[in-house]
Short mmCIF file of C-alpha atoms in Angstrom, two decimals:
data_model
loop_
_atom_site.label_atom_id
_atom_site.label_comp_id
_atom_site.label_asym_id
_atom_site.label_seq_id
_atom_site.Cartn_x
_atom_site.Cartn_y
_atom_site.Cartn_z
CA MET Q 1 0.00 0.00 0.00
CA SER Q 2 3.07 2.27 -0.07
CA ALA Q 3 2.03 3.52 -3.53
CA LEU Q 4 -1.36 4.66 -2.27
CA PRO Q 5 -1.47 8.52 -2.23
CA TYR Q 6 -3.37 8.36 1.04
CA TRP Q 7 -2.83 11.91 2.27
CA ARG Q 8 -3.31 13.57 -1.08
CA LEU Q 9 -6.68 11.89 -1.49
CA SER Q 10 -7.65 12.36 2.16
CA SER Q 11 -6.82 16.07 2.12
CA TYR Q 12 -9.15 16.62 -0.82
CA TYR Q 13 -11.99 14.93 1.06
CA PHE Q 14 -11.12 17.03 4.13
CA PHE Q 15 -11.55 20.38 2.38
CA HIS Q 16 -14.45 19.31 0.17
CA PHE Q 17 -16.50 18.36 3.20
CA ALA Q 18 -15.15 21.25 5.26
CA PHE Q 19 -16.91 23.46 2.71
CA ILE Q 20 -20.13 21.49 3.28
CA GLY Q 21 -19.62 21.79 7.05
CA ALA Q 22 -19.41 25.55 6.79
CA PHE Q 23 -22.13 25.82 4.14
CA SER Q 24 -24.98 23.45 5.01
CA PRO Q 25 -25.59 24.39 8.66
CA TYR Q 26 -25.10 28.14 8.32
CA PHE Q 27 -25.80 29.41 4.81
CA GLY Q 28 -29.54 29.17 5.41
CA LEU Q 29 -29.05 31.39 8.47
CA TYR Q 30 -27.10 33.83 6.29
CA LEU Q 31 -29.96 33.92 3.78
CA LYS Q 32 -32.48 34.42 6.59
CA SER Q 33 -30.43 37.40 7.80
CA LEU Q 34 -31.07 38.92 4.37
CA SER Q 35 -34.84 38.66 5.08
CA PHE Q 36 -35.60 35.98 2.50
CA SER Q 37 -38.72 33.83 2.89
CA ALA Q 38 -38.57 30.07 3.50
CA TRP Q 39 -39.44 29.49 -0.17
CA ASP Q 40 -36.65 31.83 -1.34
CA ILE Q 41 -34.15 30.14 0.98
CA GLY Q 42 -35.17 26.72 -0.29
CA LEU Q 43 -34.92 27.97 -3.89
CA VAL Q 44 -31.39 29.33 -3.46
CA MET Q 45 -30.17 26.28 -1.55
CA SER Q 46 -31.76 23.94 -4.09
CA GLN Q 47 -29.41 25.19 -6.82
CA MET Q 48 -26.81 22.85 -5.37
CA GLN Q 49 -29.11 19.90 -5.96
CA LEU Q 50 -30.35 21.21 -9.31
CA MET Q 51 -26.86 21.34 -10.78
CA ARG Q 52 -26.00 17.95 -9.31
CA MET Q 53 -28.79 16.47 -11.43
CA PHE Q 54 -26.82 16.75 -14.65
CA ALA Q 55 -23.38 18.37 -14.10
CA PRO Q 56 -21.67 15.29 -12.56
CA TYR Q 57 -22.92 13.04 -15.36
CA LEU Q 58 -21.71 15.43 -18.07
CA TRP Q 59 -18.28 15.67 -16.52
CA GLY Q 60 -18.21 11.94 -15.73
CA ALA Q 61 -19.02 11.01 -19.33
CA LEU Q 62 -16.24 13.32 -20.54
CA ALA Q 63 -13.79 11.75 -18.08
CA ASP Q 64 -14.74 8.21 -19.17
CA ARG Q 65 -14.31 9.16 -22.83
CA GLN Q 66 -10.85 10.66 -22.22
CA SER Q 67 -9.85 8.09 -19.56
CA ARG Q 68 -8.49 11.04 -17.54
CA ARG Q 69 -10.12 12.66 -14.53
CA THR Q 70 -7.53 14.84 -12.81
CA PRO Q 71 -7.58 17.74 -15.34
CA ILE Q 72 -11.38 18.00 -14.94
CA ILE Q 73 -11.10 17.90 -11.14
CA ARG Q 74 -8.63 20.78 -11.24
CA LEU Q 75 -10.65 22.82 -13.73
CA ALA Q 76 -13.79 22.39 -11.64
CA ALA Q 77 -11.98 23.52 -8.48
CA ALA Q 78 -10.57 26.63 -10.17
CA ILE Q 79 -13.90 27.79 -11.62
CA SER Q 80 -15.72 27.01 -8.35
CA LEU Q 81 -13.32 29.26 -6.49
CA VAL Q 82 -13.81 32.11 -8.96
CA SER Q 83 -17.59 31.62 -8.88
CA PHE Q 84 -17.77 31.84 -5.11
CA VAL Q 85 -16.32 35.34 -5.12
CA ALA Q 86 -19.63 36.55 -6.61
CA PHE Q 87 -21.33 36.06 -3.23
CA PHE Q 88 -19.35 39.02 -1.88
CA PHE Q 89 -20.97 41.35 -4.42
CA THR Q 90 -24.68 40.50 -4.39
CA THR Q 91 -27.52 40.09 -1.91
CA SER Q 92 -30.39 40.06 -4.42
CA LEU Q 93 -32.36 36.89 -5.02
CA GLY Q 94 -31.50 36.83 -8.71
CA GLY Q 95 -27.82 37.43 -8.07
CA LEU Q 96 -27.63 34.75 -5.40
CA LEU Q 97 -29.43 32.24 -7.64
CA ALA Q 98 -27.00 32.89 -10.48
CA ALA Q 99 -23.93 32.70 -8.23
CA MET Q 100 -25.15 29.51 -6.57
CA ALA Q 101 -25.94 27.87 -9.91
CA MET Q 102 -22.49 28.67 -11.31
CA LEU Q 103 -20.72 27.48 -8.17
CA ALA Q 104 -22.78 24.28 -7.97
CA PHE Q 105 -22.32 23.37 -11.64
CA PHE Q 106 -18.55 23.11 -11.27
CA TRP Q 107 -18.21 22.22 -7.57
CA SER Q 108 -20.53 19.21 -7.90
CA ALA Q 109 -18.55 17.87 -10.87
CA ALA Q 110 -15.43 16.97 -8.92
CA LEU Q 111 -16.44 14.63 -6.11
CA PRO Q 112 -17.80 11.74 -8.24
CA LEU Q 113 -14.55 11.84 -10.22
CA VAL Q 114 -12.49 11.86 -7.03
CA GLU Q 115 -14.55 8.93 -5.74
CA THR Q 116 -13.78 6.93 -8.89
CA GLN Q 117 -10.14 7.98 -8.72
CA THR Q 118 -9.97 6.79 -5.12
CA PHE Q 119 -11.40 3.36 -5.98
CA ASP Q 120 -8.91 3.06 -8.84
CA HIS Q 121 -6.06 3.68 -6.42
CA LEU Q 122 -7.64 1.17 -4.02
CA ARG Q 123 -8.22 -1.52 -6.64
CA ASP Q 124 -6.40 -4.17 -4.55
CA ASP Q 125 -8.09 -3.22 -1.27
CA PRO Q 126 -11.36 -1.29 -1.85
CA ALA Q 127 -12.53 -1.89 1.72
CA ARG Q 128 -10.06 0.83 2.76
CA TYR Q 129 -12.21 3.46 1.08
CA SER Q 130 -13.88 4.32 4.38
CA ARG Q 131 -10.51 5.14 5.98
CA ILE Q 132 -9.85 7.75 3.30
CA ARG Q 133 -13.42 9.04 3.20
CA VAL Q 134 -13.42 9.49 6.98
CA TRP Q 135 -11.21 12.56 6.54
CA GLY Q 136 -14.13 14.22 4.80
CA SER Q 137 -16.15 13.70 7.96
CA ILE Q 138 -13.32 15.10 10.06
CA GLY Q 139 -13.16 18.16 7.80
CA PHE Q 140 -16.90 18.65 8.21
CA ILE Q 141 -16.62 18.55 12.01
CA VAL Q 142 -13.68 20.95 12.13
CA ALA Q 143 -15.53 23.43 9.91
CA VAL Q 144 -18.93 23.20 11.58
CA MET Q 145 -17.47 23.63 15.07
CA ALA Q 146 -15.08 26.42 14.10
CA VAL Q 147 -17.70 28.38 12.18
CA GLY Q 148 -20.33 27.90 14.90
CA ALA Q 149 -17.96 29.20 17.57
CA TRP Q 150 -16.84 32.12 15.39
CA LEU Q 151 -20.39 33.20 14.60
CA GLU Q 152 -21.23 33.39 18.30
CA TYR Q 153 -19.16 36.59 18.37
CA ARG Q 154 -19.10 37.79 14.77
CA PRO Q 155 -21.85 38.79 12.30
CA ILE Q 156 -23.20 36.09 10.01
CA SER Q 157 -21.70 37.90 7.00
CA HIS Q 158 -18.28 36.62 8.12
CA LEU Q 159 -19.44 33.19 6.97
CA LEU Q 160 -18.51 34.11 3.39
CA TRP Q 161 -14.84 34.50 4.30
CA MET Q 162 -14.73 31.11 5.99
CA LEU Q 163 -16.38 29.48 2.99
CA LEU Q 164 -13.84 31.17 0.72
CA ALA Q 165 -11.03 29.66 2.80
CA THR Q 166 -12.39 26.14 2.24
CA GLN Q 167 -12.68 26.80 -1.50
CA ILE Q 168 -9.01 27.77 -1.58
CA GLY Q 169 -8.19 24.56 0.27
CA ILE Q 170 -10.12 22.55 -2.33
CA MET Q 171 -8.17 24.26 -5.13
CA VAL Q 172 -4.78 23.50 -3.51
CA CYS Q 173 -5.69 19.86 -2.90
CA ALA Q 174 -7.10 19.41 -6.41
CA LEU Q 175 -3.67 20.34 -7.78
CA ARG Q 176 -2.23 17.43 -5.79
CA VAL Q 177 -4.78 14.72 -6.64
CA PRO Q 178 -2.86 12.13 -8.70
CA GLU Q 179 -4.22 10.36 -11.74
CA ALA Q 180 -4.66 6.62 -11.16
CA LYS Q 181 -2.81 4.23 -13.43
CA ALA Q 182 -4.89 2.83 -16.26
CA HIS Q 183 -6.29 -0.66 -15.72
CA SER Q 184 -6.75 -3.28 -18.36
CA SER Q 185 -10.51 -2.70 -18.18
CA SER Q 186 -10.06 0.96 -19.02
CA THR Q 187 -8.79 0.08 -22.49
CA MET Q 188 -11.80 -2.11 -23.26
CA PRO Q 189 -14.97 -0.74 -24.88
CA ALA Q 190 -17.22 1.00 -22.37
CA PRO Q 191 -20.07 -1.25 -21.17
CA SER Q 192 -23.54 -0.33 -22.37
CA LEU Q 193 -25.13 2.01 -19.84
CA ALA Q 194 -28.60 0.99 -21.05
CA ALA Q 195 -27.82 -2.68 -20.38
CA ILE Q 196 -26.65 -1.87 -16.86
CA LEU Q 197 -29.75 0.20 -16.14
CA ARG Q 198 -32.01 -2.64 -17.27
CA GLN Q 199 -30.95 -4.59 -14.17
CA THR Q 200 -33.68 -4.52 -11.53
CA ARG Q 201 -31.21 -4.10 -8.67
CA VAL Q 202 -29.62 -1.05 -10.31
CA ARG Q 203 -32.93 0.69 -10.93
CA ALA Q 204 -34.17 -0.13 -7.43
CA LEU Q 205 -31.00 1.16 -5.77
CA LEU Q 206 -30.94 4.41 -7.73
CA ALA Q 207 -34.63 5.05 -7.01
CA ALA Q 208 -34.07 4.31 -3.32
CA CYS Q 209 -31.08 6.67 -3.22
CA PHE Q 210 -33.30 9.37 -4.74
CA ALA Q 211 -35.79 8.76 -1.92
CA MET Q 212 -33.11 8.90 0.77
CA SER Q 213 -31.82 12.26 -0.45
CA ALA Q 214 -35.38 13.60 -0.72
CA ALA Q 215 -35.93 12.45 2.87
CA HIS Q 216 -33.04 14.70 3.95
CA GLY Q 217 -34.50 17.78 2.19
CA ALA Q 218 -35.82 19.58 5.26
CA TYR Q 219 -32.79 18.52 7.27
CA TYR Q 220 -30.19 20.08 5.00
CA VAL Q 221 -32.16 23.28 4.35
CA PHE Q 222 -33.98 24.01 7.61
CA TYR Q 223 -32.38 21.97 10.43
CA SER Q 224 -30.33 24.89 11.79
CA ILE Q 225 -33.27 27.28 11.41
CA HIS Q 226 -35.48 24.71 13.18
CA LEU Q 227 -33.11 24.45 16.13
CA ALA Q 228 -32.44 28.19 16.34
CA GLY Q 229 -36.19 28.83 16.39
CA HIS Q 230 -36.45 26.66 19.51
CA GLY Q 231 -33.75 28.48 21.42
CA TYR Q 232 -30.62 26.50 20.49
CA SER Q 233 -27.45 28.61 20.39
CA THR Q 234 -25.21 28.73 17.32
CA SER Q 235 -22.54 26.72 19.14
CA LEU Q 236 -25.05 24.06 20.15
CA VAL Q 237 -26.40 23.90 16.60
CA GLY Q 238 -22.85 23.34 15.36
CA GLY Q 239 -22.28 20.75 18.05
CA LEU Q 240 -25.34 18.78 17.01
CA TRP Q 241 -24.28 18.82 13.36
CA SER Q 242 -20.86 17.59 14.49
CA LEU Q 243 -22.40 14.85 16.62
CA GLY Q 244 -24.06 13.40 13.54
CA VAL Q 245 -20.79 13.38 11.65
CA ILE Q 246 -18.90 11.89 14.59
CA ALA Q 247 -21.40 9.03 14.51
CA GLU Q 248 -20.82 8.81 10.76
CA ILE Q 249 -17.06 8.53 11.36
CA GLY Q 250 -17.64 5.67 13.77
CA VAL Q 251 -19.54 3.77 11.09
CA PHE Q 252 -16.92 4.48 8.44
CA MET Q 253 -14.23 3.00 10.70
CA ILE Q 254 -16.09 -0.31 11.02
CA MET Q 255 -17.73 -0.33 7.60
CA ALA Q 256 -15.32 -2.77 5.96
CA PRO Q 257 -16.18 -5.72 8.27
CA LEU Q 258 -19.87 -4.77 8.21
CA LEU Q 259 -19.91 -4.86 4.42
CA ARG Q 260 -18.29 -8.30 4.47
CA ARG Q 261 -20.60 -9.72 7.14
CA PHE Q 262 -24.00 -8.37 6.10
CA SER Q 263 -25.70 -8.34 2.74
CA LEU Q 264 -26.20 -5.10 0.86
CA ARG Q 265 -29.95 -5.54 1.24
CA VAL Q 266 -29.82 -5.84 5.04
CA ILE Q 267 -27.59 -2.79 5.41
CA LEU Q 268 -29.78 -0.63 3.19
CA LEU Q 269 -33.05 -1.73 4.81
CA THR Q 270 -31.61 -0.84 8.21
CA CYS Q 271 -30.56 2.59 6.97
CA PHE Q 272 -33.99 3.42 5.53
CA ALA Q 273 -35.79 2.26 8.67
CA ALA Q 274 -33.48 4.48 10.75
CA ALA Q 275 -34.20 7.47 8.48
CA ALA Q 276 -37.97 7.05 8.86
CA LEU Q 277 -37.56 7.15 12.64
CA ARG Q 278 -34.98 9.92 12.66
CA PHE Q 279 -36.96 12.60 10.84
CA VAL Q 280 -40.07 12.06 12.94
CA MET Q 281 -37.89 12.55 16.03
CA ILE Q 282 -36.41 15.79 14.66
CA GLY Q 283 -39.74 17.19 13.53
CA TRP Q 284 -41.73 16.52 16.70
CA GLY Q 285 -39.09 16.13 19.42
CA VAL Q 286 -37.08 19.32 18.95
CA ASP Q 287 -37.85 20.61 22.46
CA SER Q 288 -36.06 17.59 23.96
CA LEU Q 289 -32.28 17.75 23.66
CA ALA Q 290 -32.12 14.03 24.43
CA ILE Q 291 -34.36 13.16 21.48
CA ILE Q 292 -32.40 15.42 19.14
CA PHE Q 293 -29.17 13.87 20.44
CA VAL Q 294 -30.35 10.35 19.59
CA ALA Q 295 -31.68 11.51 16.22
CA GLN Q 296 -28.26 12.88 15.32
CA LEU Q 297 -26.60 9.60 16.21
CA LEU Q 298 -28.80 7.97 13.57
CA HIS Q 299 -26.90 10.00 10.96
CA ALA Q 300 -24.39 7.14 11.14
CA LEU Q 301 -26.97 5.01 9.33
CA THR Q 302 -28.99 7.50 7.28
CA PHE Q 303 -25.89 8.92 5.61
CA GLY Q 304 -22.70 7.06 6.60
CA ALA Q 305 -23.68 3.41 6.18
CA HIS Q 306 -26.11 4.19 3.36
CA HIS Q 307 -23.55 6.11 1.32
CA ALA Q 308 -20.73 3.59 1.85
CA ALA Q 309 -22.94 0.67 0.81
CA ALA Q 310 -24.47 2.49 -2.15
CA ILE Q 311 -21.21 3.79 -3.57
CA ALA Q 312 -19.53 0.38 -3.26
CA ALA Q 313 -22.46 -1.25 -5.06
CA ILE Q 314 -22.33 1.35 -7.85
CA ASN Q 315 -18.61 0.74 -8.17
CA ARG Q 316 -19.31 -2.95 -8.75
CA TRP Q 317 -22.39 -2.74 -10.95
CA PHE Q 318 -20.87 -0.13 -13.32
CA PRO Q 319 -17.61 -1.87 -14.30
CA GLY Q 320 -14.57 -0.62 -16.18
CA ARG Q 321 -15.01 2.55 -18.22
CA ALA Q 322 -18.61 2.90 -17.03
CA GLN Q 323 -17.50 3.73 -13.49
CA GLY Q 324 -17.23 7.46 -13.98
CA ARG Q 325 -20.74 7.61 -15.42
CA GLY Q 326 -22.03 5.27 -12.73
CA GLN Q 327 -20.74 7.40 -9.86
CA ALA Q 328 -21.99 10.55 -11.62
CA LEU Q 329 -25.40 8.99 -12.19
CA TYR Q 330 -25.61 8.04 -8.53
CA SER Q 331 -24.69 11.58 -7.52
CA SER Q 332 -27.09 13.14 -10.04
CA LEU Q 333 -30.13 11.06 -9.13
CA SER Q 334 -29.61 11.01 -5.36
CA PHE Q 335 -27.90 14.20 -4.19
CA GLY Q 336 -29.07 16.04 -7.30
CA ALA Q 337 -32.64 15.14 -8.23
CA GLY Q 338 -33.56 13.68 -4.84
CA GLY Q 339 -32.00 16.53 -2.91
CA LEU Q 340 -33.63 19.12 -5.18
CA PHE Q 341 -37.06 17.54 -4.82
CA GLY Q 342 -36.71 17.30 -1.05
CA ALA Q 343 -35.48 20.89 -0.75
CA LEU Q 344 -38.34 22.30 -2.84
CA ILE Q 345 -40.97 20.23 -1.03
CA SER Q 346 -39.66 21.39 2.34
CA GLY Q 347 -39.46 25.00 1.14
CA TRP Q 348 -43.13 24.84 0.21
CA SER Q 349 -44.30 22.98 3.33
CA TRP Q 350 -42.24 24.82 5.95
CA ASP Q 351 -44.36 27.99 6.10
CA SER Q 352 -47.69 26.41 5.14
CA LEU Q 353 -47.63 23.13 7.10
CA GLY Q 354 -44.95 23.64 9.74
CA ALA Q 355 -41.72 21.96 10.77
CA GLY Q 356 -43.27 18.78 12.14
CA ILE Q 357 -45.08 17.94 8.90
CA SER Q 358 -42.07 18.94 6.79
CA PHE Q 359 -39.80 16.47 8.58
CA SER Q 360 -42.55 13.82 8.58
CA ILE Q 361 -42.67 14.08 4.78
CA GLY Q 362 -38.99 13.10 4.92
CA SER Q 363 -39.95 9.98 6.88
CA VAL Q 364 -42.46 9.08 4.17
CA PHE Q 365 -39.70 9.29 1.54
CA ALA Q 366 -37.53 7.02 3.72
CA LEU Q 367 -40.31 4.44 3.92
CA LEU Q 368 -40.64 4.56 0.13
CA GLY Q 369 -36.91 3.86 -0.17
CA PHE Q 370 -37.29 0.93 2.25
CA LEU Q 371 -39.95 -0.61 0.01
CA LEU Q 372 -37.85 -0.12 -3.14
CA VAL Q 373 -34.87 -1.92 -1.60
CA TYR Q 374 -37.08 -4.64 -0.13
CA ALA Q 375 -38.66 -5.39 -3.51
CA GLY Q 376 -35.75 -4.76 -5.89
CA VAL Q 377 -32.41 -5.54 -4.23
CA ARG Q 378 -32.24 -9.28 -3.59
CA GLY Q 379 -29.60 -11.98 -3.30
CA GLU Q 380 -26.66 -9.58 -3.12
CA ALA Q 381 -23.42 -10.35 -1.30
CA GLY Q 382 -21.98 -7.84 1.12
CA ALA Q 383 -20.95 -4.71 -0.70
CA GLY Q 384 -17.34 -4.93 0.46
CA GLU Q 385 -17.10 -8.49 -0.84
CA ALA Q 386 -18.78 -7.48 -4.06
CA VAL Q 387 -16.33 -4.71 -4.75
CA SER Q 388 -13.40 -7.01 -4.03
CA GLU Q 389 -14.78 -9.50 -6.55
CA SER Q 390 -15.16 -6.81 -9.21
CA ARG Q 391 -11.51 -5.77 -8.79
CA ALA Q 392 -10.07 -9.30 -8.72
#
């Protein structure tokens, strides 16, 4: 494993998710400080998901065609950094929508390519993915805690400078991400994407991933606003976000043996059941710190275990030169289309139906995902074992 560029890959994950840690919990509060309505906030935030519907697939298809990913990763990081500067010069709804769309189009392109690059470097030991990915979770925690503490004493407008710092970090790390050596499969004709998508398990998993991201819609847009409205301090809000990611780290550290011991179907069903419970707890139990505490621990399943299992399965089911498109398709349909749908639904329901109903809608999406996995993903080996077989 001496040839594995562990720290160069890990550092990219660190800064990519540090940006999310500074952005997701607090940017909604920044928009609220500009006196935007819940619908306007949901609309601006949803640009991230909107661009993730198609941008990753476009870039992934280009990377698969050229059999090179690193130049695209670096280009995306550079334009994302330039795009973010626009936030310093506009507070209008139209200006923020345009800036967010430009940022999201390029920023969302890079991670699926980095994910594929990471698995290519890990081709002899893919179970170690979680030990690289865990640095993304650490970056998230560092950012969410640092920003939360800073904003206790500084105006919310200072958030833009902290987000800019993470964008610079992404740019520096993108320059150091190494291209993986070509495999024998990369020189073969690309598998038919249509043939892959005709598999029942593939369609069921992608639809379920859409549902899981939709289930998180209210969480990613309004969770901080929800807590702040019930008297939680900025530091405590940041601490609760961090708690969820700490739980996620714990799962990542033990994910390799879990993926070998349990079937993909069992892991996914457990994750969707946990999500259905979690969002009901957040929506109706916000006045109890103990309930919110337990709900955040369930992030280990609703994101950590779910993502690790799903991305390993995609890596297996989209072999060879289809991997870039497979990871991009997963990102587009789940974090993109699913996240967009969930964000817009929650933006509509928040003012008209209230927080409790908005989060309960998320639980309904989770139950839908449970049914999709139950009916469509059958007879699969553990995801870790499956990935090892695909790389043998």
